[in-house]
CSV table of C-alpha atoms and ligand atoms in Angstrom, one decimal:
chain,number,residue,atom,x,y,z
A,12,MET,CA,0.0,0.0,0.0
A,13,LEU,CA,1.0,3.6,-0.5
A,14,LEU,CA,0.0,5.3,2.8
A,15,LEU,CA,-0.1,8.9,3.9
A,16,GLY,CA,1.0,9.1,7.6
A,17,ILE,CA,0.0,11.9,10.0
A,18,GLU,CA,1.5,12.3,13.5
A,19,THR,CA,0.7,15.1,15.9
A,20,SER,CA,0.6,13.4,19.3
A,21,CYS,CA,3.1,15.8,20.9
A,22,ASP,CA,5.0,18.8,19.5
A,23,ASP,CA,6.2,17.6,16.1
A,24,THR,CA,3.9,18.3,13.1
A,25,ALA,CA,4.8,15.3,11.0
A,26,THR,CA,3.6,13.8,7.7
A,27,ALA,CA,5.0,11.1,5.5
A,28,VAL,CA,4.3,9.0,2.4
A,29,VAL,CA,5.4,5.4,2.7
A,30,ARG,CA,5.2,2.5,0.4
A,31,ASP,CA,4.5,-1.0,1.9
A,32,GLY,CA,5.5,0.2,5.3
A,33,VAL,CA,9.2,0.2,4.2
A,34,ARG,CA,10.1,2.8,1.5
A,35,VAL,CA,9.9,6.3,2.7
A,36,LEU,CA,9.0,8.6,-0.3
A,37,ALA,CA,8.7,11.7,2.0
A,38,ASN,CA,9.1,12.3,5.7
A,39,VAL,CA,8.3,15.9,6.8
A,40,SER,CA,8.6,17.1,10.3
A,41,THR,CA,8.3,20.6,11.7
A,42,ASN,CA,9.8,20.8,15.1
A,43,GLN,CA,8.3,23.3,17.5
A,44,ASP,CA,11.2,23.5,20.0
A,45,GLU,CA,11.7,27.2,19.5
A,46,PHE,CA,8.2,27.9,20.7
A,47,HIS,CA,8.5,25.8,23.8
A,48,ALA,CA,12.1,26.3,24.8
A,49,LYS,CA,11.6,29.5,26.8
A,50,TYR,CA,9.0,27.6,29.0
A,51,GLY,CA,11.5,24.7,29.6
A,52,GLY,CA,9.0,22.1,28.4
A,53,ILE,CA,6.1,21.6,26.0
A,54,VAL,CA,3.1,23.9,26.5
A,55,PRO,CA,0.1,21.8,25.2
A,56,GLU,CA,-2.0,24.8,24.1
A,57,ILE,CA,0.9,26.2,22.0
A,58,ALA,CA,1.6,22.7,20.5
A,59,SER,CA,-2.0,22.3,19.4
A,60,ARG,CA,-2.2,25.8,17.9
A,61,ARG,CA,1.0,25.2,15.9
A,62,HIS,CA,-0.3,21.9,14.6
A,63,ALA,CA,-3.5,23.6,13.4
A,64,ALA,CA,-1.5,26.2,11.7
A,65,LEU,CA,1.0,23.8,10.0
A,66,LEU,CA,-0.7,20.5,9.3
A,67,SER,CA,-2.5,21.2,6.0
A,68,ALA,CA,0.7,22.6,4.5
A,69,ALA,CA,2.6,19.6,5.9
A,70,VAL,CA,0.3,17.2,4.2
A,71,ASP,CA,0.7,19.0,0.9
A,72,ASP,CA,4.4,19.1,1.4
A,73,ALA,CA,4.7,15.3,2.0
A,74,LEU,CA,2.6,14.5,-1.1
A,75,THR,CA,4.6,17.0,-3.3
A,76,ARG,CA,8.0,15.6,-2.1
A,77,ALA,CA,6.8,12.1,-2.8
A,78,GLY,CA,5.7,13.1,-6.3
A,79,VAL,CA,2.1,11.8,-5.7
A,80,GLY,CA,-1.4,13.1,-5.3
A,81,LEU,CA,-4.1,12.1,-2.9
A,82,GLY,CA,-5.6,10.1,-5.8
A,83,ASP,CA,-2.5,7.8,-5.8
A,84,VAL,CA,-2.6,7.0,-2.1
A,85,ASP,CA,-4.2,3.8,-0.8
A,86,GLY,CA,-5.0,5.0,2.7
A,87,ILE,CA,-4.5,7.4,5.5
A,88,ALA,CA,-2.8,6.5,8.8
A,89,VAL,CA,-3.0,8.7,11.8
A,90,THR,CA,-1.9,8.6,15.4
A,91,ALA,CA,-5.0,8.3,17.6
A,92,GLY,CA,-3.2,8.3,21.0
A,93,PRO,CA,-1.6,8.3,23.5
A,94,GLY,CA,-0.4,11.9,23.7
A,95,LEU,CA,-1.6,15.4,24.3
A,96,ILE,CA,-5.4,15.6,23.6
A,97,GLY,CA,-5.2,19.1,22.0
A,98,SER,CA,-2.4,17.9,19.7
A,99,LEU,CA,-4.0,14.5,18.8
A,100,VAL,CA,-7.4,16.0,17.8
A,101,VAL,CA,-5.7,18.2,15.1
A,102,GLY,CA,-4.2,15.2,13.4
A,103,VAL,CA,-7.3,13.0,13.8
A,104,ALA,CA,-9.7,15.7,12.6
A,105,THR,CA,-7.5,16.3,9.5
A,106,ALA,CA,-7.2,12.6,8.7
A,107,LYS,CA,-11.0,12.1,9.1
A,108,ALA,CA,-11.7,15.0,6.8
A,109,LEU,CA,-9.3,13.7,4.2
A,110,ALA,CA,-10.7,10.2,4.4
A,111,PHE,CA,-14.3,11.5,4.1
A,112,ALA,CA,-13.4,13.7,1.1
A,113,THR,CA,-11.6,11.0,-0.8
A,114,GLY,CA,-13.3,7.8,0.4
A,115,LEU,CA,-9.8,6.4,1.3
A,116,PRO,CA,-9.5,3.8,4.1
A,117,LEU,CA,-8.5,5.3,7.5
A,118,TYR,CA,-6.1,3.6,9.8
A,119,ALA,CA,-5.8,4.6,13.5
A,120,VAL,CA,-2.4,3.9,15.0
A,121,ASN,CA,-1.2,3.8,18.6
A,122,HIS,CA,1.9,6.1,18.8
A,123,LEU,CA,3.9,3.4,20.6
A,124,HIS,CA,3.2,0.8,17.9
A,125,GLY,CA,4.5,3.4,15.5
A,126,HIS,CA,7.8,3.5,17.4
A,127,LEU,CA,8.0,-0.4,17.3
A,128,PHE,CA,7.5,-0.6,13.5
A,129,ALA,CA,10.0,2.2,12.8
A,130,ALA,CA,12.5,-0.6,12.7
A,131,PHE,CA,11.0,-1.8,9.4
A,132,LEU,CA,11.6,1.5,7.6
A,133,GLU,CA,14.1,1.4,4.7
A,134,ARG,CA,15.2,-2.2,5.6
A,135,ASP,CA,15.4,-4.9,3.0
A,136,GLU,CA,15.4,-7.6,5.6
A,137,PRO,CA,13.0,-6.6,8.5
A,138,PRO,CA,13.1,-8.0,12.0
A,139,ALA,CA,11.7,-11.6,12.2
A,140,TYR,CA,9.0,-12.5,14.7
A,141,PRO,CA,9.0,-12.9,17.6
A,142,PHE,CA,11.2,-10.0,18.4
A,143,LEU,CA,12.0,-8.2,21.6
A,144,ALA,CA,11.7,-4.4,21.5
A,145,LEU,CA,13.2,-1.9,24.0
A,146,LEU,CA,10.9,1.1,23.6
A,147,VAL,CA,12.3,4.2,25.3
A,148,SER,CA,10.7,7.6,24.8
A,149,GLY,CA,9.8,10.7,26.7
A,150,GLY,CA,6.6,9.2,28.1
A,151,HIS,CA,7.3,5.4,28.1
A,152,SER,CA,10.1,2.9,28.8
A,153,GLN,CA,9.1,-0.6,28.3
A,154,LEU,CA,10.2,-4.0,27.0
A,155,VAL,CA,7.8,-5.4,24.4
A,156,GLU,CA,7.5,-8.9,23.1
A,157,VAL,CA,6.3,-8.7,19.5
A,158,ARG,CA,5.0,-12.1,18.4
A,159,SER,CA,3.2,-10.7,15.4
A,160,PRO,CA,2.0,-7.2,14.4
A,161,THR,CA,-1.1,-7.7,16.4
A,162,ALA,CA,0.2,-9.9,19.3
A,163,LEU,CA,2.2,-7.5,21.5
A,164,ARG,CA,2.9,-7.9,25.2
A,165,VAL,CA,4.6,-5.5,27.6
A,166,ILE,CA,6.9,-7.7,29.7
A,167,GLY,CA,8.7,-5.0,31.6
A,168,LYS,CA,8.3,-1.3,32.2
A,169,THR,CA,9.4,1.6,34.3
A,170,ARG,CA,7.9,2.0,37.8
A,171,ASP,CA,8.2,5.8,37.6
A,172,ASP,CA,9.9,8.1,35.1
A,173,ALA,CA,10.5,7.2,31.5
A,174,ALA,CA,14.1,7.1,30.3
A,175,GLY,CA,13.6,10.2,28.2
A,176,GLU,CA,11.9,12.0,31.1
A,177,ALA,CA,14.9,11.2,33.3
A,178,TYR,CA,17.2,12.7,30.6
A,179,ASP,CA,15.0,15.8,30.3
A,180,LYS,CA,14.8,16.3,34.1
A,181,THR,CA,18.5,15.7,34.7
A,182,ALA,CA,19.4,18.0,31.8
A,183,ARG,CA,17.4,20.7,33.6
A,184,LEU,CA,19.4,20.1,36.8
A,185,LEU,CA,22.5,20.6,34.7
A,186,GLY,CA,21.1,23.9,33.4
A,187,LEU,CA,20.8,22.6,29.8
A,188,PRO,CA,18.3,23.9,27.3
A,189,PHE,CA,15.1,22.0,26.3
A,190,PRO,CA,14.8,19.4,24.9
A,191,GLY,CA,17.2,17.9,27.4
A,192,GLY,CA,18.0,14.5,25.9
A,193,PRO,CA,20.2,15.6,22.9
A,194,ALA,CA,21.8,18.4,25.0
A,195,LEU,CA,22.8,16.0,27.8
A,196,GLU,CA,24.2,13.5,25.3
A,197,ALA,CA,26.3,16.2,23.7
A,198,LEU,CA,27.7,17.3,27.1
A,199,ALA,CA,28.4,13.7,28.0
A,200,ARG,CA,30.5,13.2,25.0
A,201,ASP,CA,33.4,15.1,26.7
A,202,GLY,CA,32.9,13.4,30.1
A,203,ASP,CA,34.1,10.3,31.9
A,204,PRO,CA,31.3,7.8,32.4
A,205,ARG,CA,33.2,6.2,35.3
A,206,ALA,CA,33.7,9.5,37.2
A,207,ILE,CA,30.7,9.2,39.5
A,208,ALA,CA,29.1,5.9,40.6
A,209,PHE,CA,25.4,6.8,40.3
A,210,PRO,CA,23.1,4.0,41.5
A,211,ARG,CA,21.8,1.4,39.1
A,212,HIS,CA,18.2,0.2,39.7
A,213,ARG,CA,17.8,-3.6,40.3
A,214,PRO,CA,14.5,-5.2,39.5
A,215,ASP,CA,12.4,-7.2,42.0
A,216,PRO,CA,13.2,-10.9,41.5
A,217,GLY,CA,11.3,-12.3,38.6
A,218,THR,CA,10.4,-9.0,37.1
A,219,LEU,CA,11.8,-6.8,34.3
A,220,ASP,CA,10.8,-3.5,36.0
A,221,MET,CA,13.0,-0.4,35.7
A,222,SER,CA,13.2,2.8,37.6
A,223,PHE,CA,14.9,6.1,36.9
A,224,SER,CA,13.6,8.6,39.4
A,225,GLY,CA,16.1,7.5,42.1
A,226,LEU,CA,18.9,8.1,39.6
A,227,LYS,CA,17.7,11.6,38.8
A,228,THR,CA,17.4,12.3,42.6
A,229,SER,CA,21.0,11.1,43.1
A,230,VAL,CA,22.2,13.5,40.5
A,231,ARG,CA,20.3,16.3,42.3
A,232,TYR,CA,21.9,15.4,45.7
A,233,PHE,CA,25.3,15.1,44.1
A,234,LEU,CA,25.0,18.5,42.5
A,235,GLU,CA,23.7,20.1,45.7
A,236,SER,CA,26.5,18.6,47.8
A,237,ASP,CA,29.1,19.8,45.3
A,238,THR,CA,29.1,23.3,46.8
A,239,GLY,CA,32.6,24.1,45.5
A,240,LYS,CA,31.5,23.1,42.0
A,241,THR,CA,34.5,20.9,41.7
A,242,ALA,CA,32.8,18.2,39.6
A,243,ARG,CA,32.9,18.6,35.8
A,244,ARG,CA,29.4,18.9,34.4
A,245,GLU,CA,30.6,16.7,31.5
A,246,ASP,CA,31.5,13.9,34.0
A,247,VAL,CA,28.1,14.2,35.7
A,248,ALA,CA,26.3,13.9,32.4
A,249,ALA,CA,28.4,11.0,31.2
A,250,SER,CA,28.0,9.2,34.5
A,251,PHE,CA,24.3,9.7,34.5
A,252,GLN,CA,24.1,8.4,30.9
A,253,ALA,CA,26.1,5.4,31.8
A,254,ALA,CA,23.7,4.5,34.6
A,255,VAL,CA,20.7,4.8,32.3
A,256,VAL,CA,22.3,2.7,29.6
A,257,ASP,CA,23.4,0.0,32.1
A,258,VAL,CA,19.9,-0.3,33.5
A,259,LEU,CA,18.3,-0.6,30.0
A,260,ILE,CA,20.8,-3.1,28.7
A,261,ASP,CA,20.6,-5.1,31.9
A,262,ARG,CA,16.8,-5.5,31.5
A,263,VAL,CA,17.1,-6.6,27.9
A,264,GLU,CA,19.7,-9.2,29.0
A,265,ARG,CA,17.4,-10.5,31.7
A,266,ALA,CA,14.6,-10.7,29.1
A,267,LEU,CA,16.9,-12.7,26.8
A,268,ASP,CA,17.8,-15.0,29.7
A,269,GLY,CA,14.1,-15.6,30.2
A,270,ASN,CA,14.4,-15.7,34.0
A,271,HIS,CA,11.5,-13.5,34.7
A,272,ARG,CA,8.1,-14.8,35.8
A,273,PRO,CA,5.6,-15.4,32.9
A,274,LEU,CA,2.8,-12.9,32.7
A,275,ALA,CA,-0.6,-13.9,34.1
A,276,GLY,CA,-2.6,-15.5,31.5
A,277,ASP,CA,0.3,-16.2,29.1
A,278,PRO,CA,-0.4,-19.6,27.5
A,279,ARG,CA,3.1,-20.1,26.2
A,280,PRO,CA,5.8,-17.9,27.7
A,281,LEU,CA,8.6,-17.3,25.2
A,282,ASP,CA,11.5,-17.7,27.6
A,283,GLY,CA,13.8,-15.5,25.6
A,284,GLU,CA,13.4,-17.3,22.3
A,285,TYR,CA,13.6,-14.1,20.3
A,286,ARG,CA,14.7,-13.9,16.6
A,287,ALA,CA,15.6,-10.2,16.7
A,288,LEU,CA,16.2,-7.2,19.0
A,289,VAL,CA,14.7,-3.8,18.2
A,290,LEU,CA,15.5,-0.5,19.8
A,291,SER,CA,12.9,2.3,19.4
A,292,GLY,CA,11.6,5.6,20.7
A,293,GLY,CA,13.2,9.1,21.0
A,294,VAL,CA,15.9,7.9,23.4
A,295,ALA,CA,17.0,5.3,20.7
A,296,ALA,CA,18.6,8.3,19.0
A,297,ASN,CA,21.2,8.2,21.7
A,298,VAL,CA,24.5,7.0,20.4
A,299,ALA,CA,25.8,5.6,23.7
A,300,LEU,CA,22.6,3.5,24.0
A,301,GLN,CA,22.7,2.5,20.4
A,302,SER,CA,26.3,1.2,20.7
A,303,ALA,CA,25.6,-0.7,23.9
A,304,PHE,CA,22.5,-2.2,22.3
A,305,LEU,CA,24.3,-3.3,19.1
A,306,ALA,CA,27.2,-4.7,21.2
A,307,LEU,CA,24.6,-6.7,23.2
A,308,GLY,CA,23.1,-8.1,20.0
A,309,LYS,CA,26.6,-9.1,18.9
A,310,ARG,CA,27.4,-10.8,22.2
A,311,ARG,CA,24.2,-12.8,22.1
A,312,ASP,CA,24.4,-13.5,18.4
A,313,ILE,CA,20.9,-12.1,17.6
A,314,PRO,CA,20.0,-9.7,14.7
A,315,THR,CA,19.7,-6.2,16.1
A,316,PHE,CA,17.8,-3.3,14.6
A,317,VAL,CA,18.3,0.4,15.4
A,318,PRO,CA,16.2,2.7,13.3
A,319,GLU,CA,17.8,5.6,11.5
A,320,ARG,CA,17.9,8.7,13.8
A,321,ARG,CA,15.1,10.5,11.9
A,322,PHE,CA,12.9,7.5,12.5
A,323,CYS,CA,13.7,7.2,16.3
A,324,THR,CA,12.2,10.5,17.4
A,325,ASP,CA,8.6,11.2,16.6
A,326,ASN,CA,7.8,11.0,12.9
A,327,ALA,CA,4.9,10.1,10.6
A,328,ALA,CA,6.7,7.4,8.5
A,329,MET,CA,6.6,5.1,11.5
A,330,ILE,CA,2.8,5.6,11.8
A,331,ALA,CA,2.3,4.5,8.2
A,332,ALA,CA,4.7,1.6,8.9
A,333,ALA,CA,2.6,0.4,11.8
A,334,ALA,CA,-0.7,0.8,9.8
A,335,GLU,CA,0.7,-1.3,7.0
A,336,ARG,CA,1.9,-4.1,9.3
A,337,ARG,CA,-1.3,-4.2,11.3
A,338,GLY,CA,-3.6,-3.8,8.3
A,339,GLU,CA,-7.3,-4.4,9.1
A,340,ALA,CA,-6.7,-4.5,12.8
A,341,SER,CA,-6.0,-0.7,12.5
A,342,ARG,CA,-8.8,0.1,10.1
A,343,VAL,CA,-11.4,2.5,11.5
A,344,ASN,CA,-14.6,4.2,10.5
A,345,PRO,CA,-13.9,7.9,9.9
A,346,ARG,CA,-17.3,8.8,11.3
A,347,THR,CA,-16.6,7.4,14.7
A,348,LEU,CA,-12.8,7.7,15.3
A,349,VAL,CA,-11.9,9.8,18.3
A,350,ALA,CA,-8.5,10.8,19.7
A,351,ASP,CA,-7.7,9.1,23.0
A,352,PRO,CA,-4.9,10.7,25.1
A,353,ASN,CA,-4.7,7.5,27.2
A,354,LEU,CA,-5.1,5.0,24.4
A,355,PRO,CA,-4.0,1.6,25.9
A,356,PHE,CA,-1.0,-0.2,24.4
A,357,VAL,CA,-3.0,-3.3,23.4
B,9,KG4,O1,9.7,9.4,21.1
B,9,KG4,P1,9.9,10.8,21.3
B,9,KG4,O2,10.4,11.7,20.2
B,9,KG4,O3,8.6,11.5,21.9
B,9,KG4,C1,7.8,10.7,22.8
B,9,KG4,O4,7.0,9.9,22.3
B,9,KG4,O5,8.0,10.9,24.0
B,9,KG4,O6,10.9,10.9,22.6
B,9,KG4,C2,11.3,12.1,23.1
B,9,KG4,C3,12.3,11.9,24.2
B,9,KG4,C4,12.6,13.1,25.0
B,9,KG4,O7,12.6,12.8,26.4
B,9,KG4,C5,14.0,13.4,24.6
B,9,KG4,O8,14.8,14.1,25.5
B,9,KG4,C6,14.6,12.0,24.3
B,9,KG4,O9,13.5,11.3,23.7
B,9,KG4,N1,15.7,12.0,23.4
B,9,KG4,C7,17.0,11.7,23.8
B,9,KG4,C8,17.8,11.9,22.6
B,9,KG4,N2,17.0,12.4,21.6
B,9,KG4,C9,15.7,12.5,22.1
B,9,KG4,N3,17.4,11.2,24.9
B,9,KG4,C10,18.8,10.9,25.0
B,9,KG4,N4,19.6,11.1,23.9
B,9,KG4,C11,19.2,11.6,22.7
B,9,KG4,N5,20.0,11.8,21.7
B,10,ZN,ZN1,7.2,9.2,20.5
């Protein structure tokens, strides 16, 4: 299928045209950072107004860049949730209007499923099922068992902050500009990851839980106690990053070892028999995490997939990819689709 993708769940106004969930003919994203930076975080009302101002032009832009018209497209895929309600409704209303006007099929996509299927974009050999995905974004950190495009199970998740949220909050402690993840990563590049031994969360036995709020608090205590400002900020950033990466990689290893308790109601626990590893979500853009993840795949001799950077952070190509893979399971009636800020994962 040739799908038009629309993603407006947070602060990126994104559109794309994707063939067969793999070939990206156009991938357009207008970042709103300059409008939110002075507030130190995303202001939902501003995000939604920017989407309303930009989305129609972004749809035209994606079609023009792809060299196609709406008449050539086989369907429209849109993020229905989770996310900011004011942002989601702009994308959903636009997609519904286009589907109505053209009679094209409409596909509603969970934003997190989009992140998972970003790993298929521009790949000649996609990940084989079942695969294990580490999904790390600003709002979520979870390990997902993907047995098929429509059989997904969350087998581990954070008990508190998401990994991206921990980056953003720690960046703020270090006085870095918003968005914090990329800024902290840049600072960490000149630091020593072994300079400060920040704590690594250990899961309760039999679980794959993670936690990042204790780590963020340790960084705060460390900075408060360093009254003479003797510690290098680069070392603090690098040591924080090393702790985040260690925890994430440790949880993937535990999942591969299959030594966690099966989930209630799971008829046939997989016990680590995965055929591929997939990294996804905004934090997957982090080079330190990418290297550790690829090294783990090599150590365990399992094909490992890290999406291109432009497909890690929020984009619309991944929304089209998920709609393509899930097919009829994502098909919705344009009359009844409503955006859901708390859309459940499965
Ligand atoms: O997936 P995403 O674009 O939006 C959500 O769905 O949340 O993820 C955004 C998150 C933010 O917390 C951002 O700081 C983080 O991903 N992030 C990074 C990097 N790039 C984005 N974190 C660490 N290193 C990066 N290079
Ligand atoms: Zn996202």
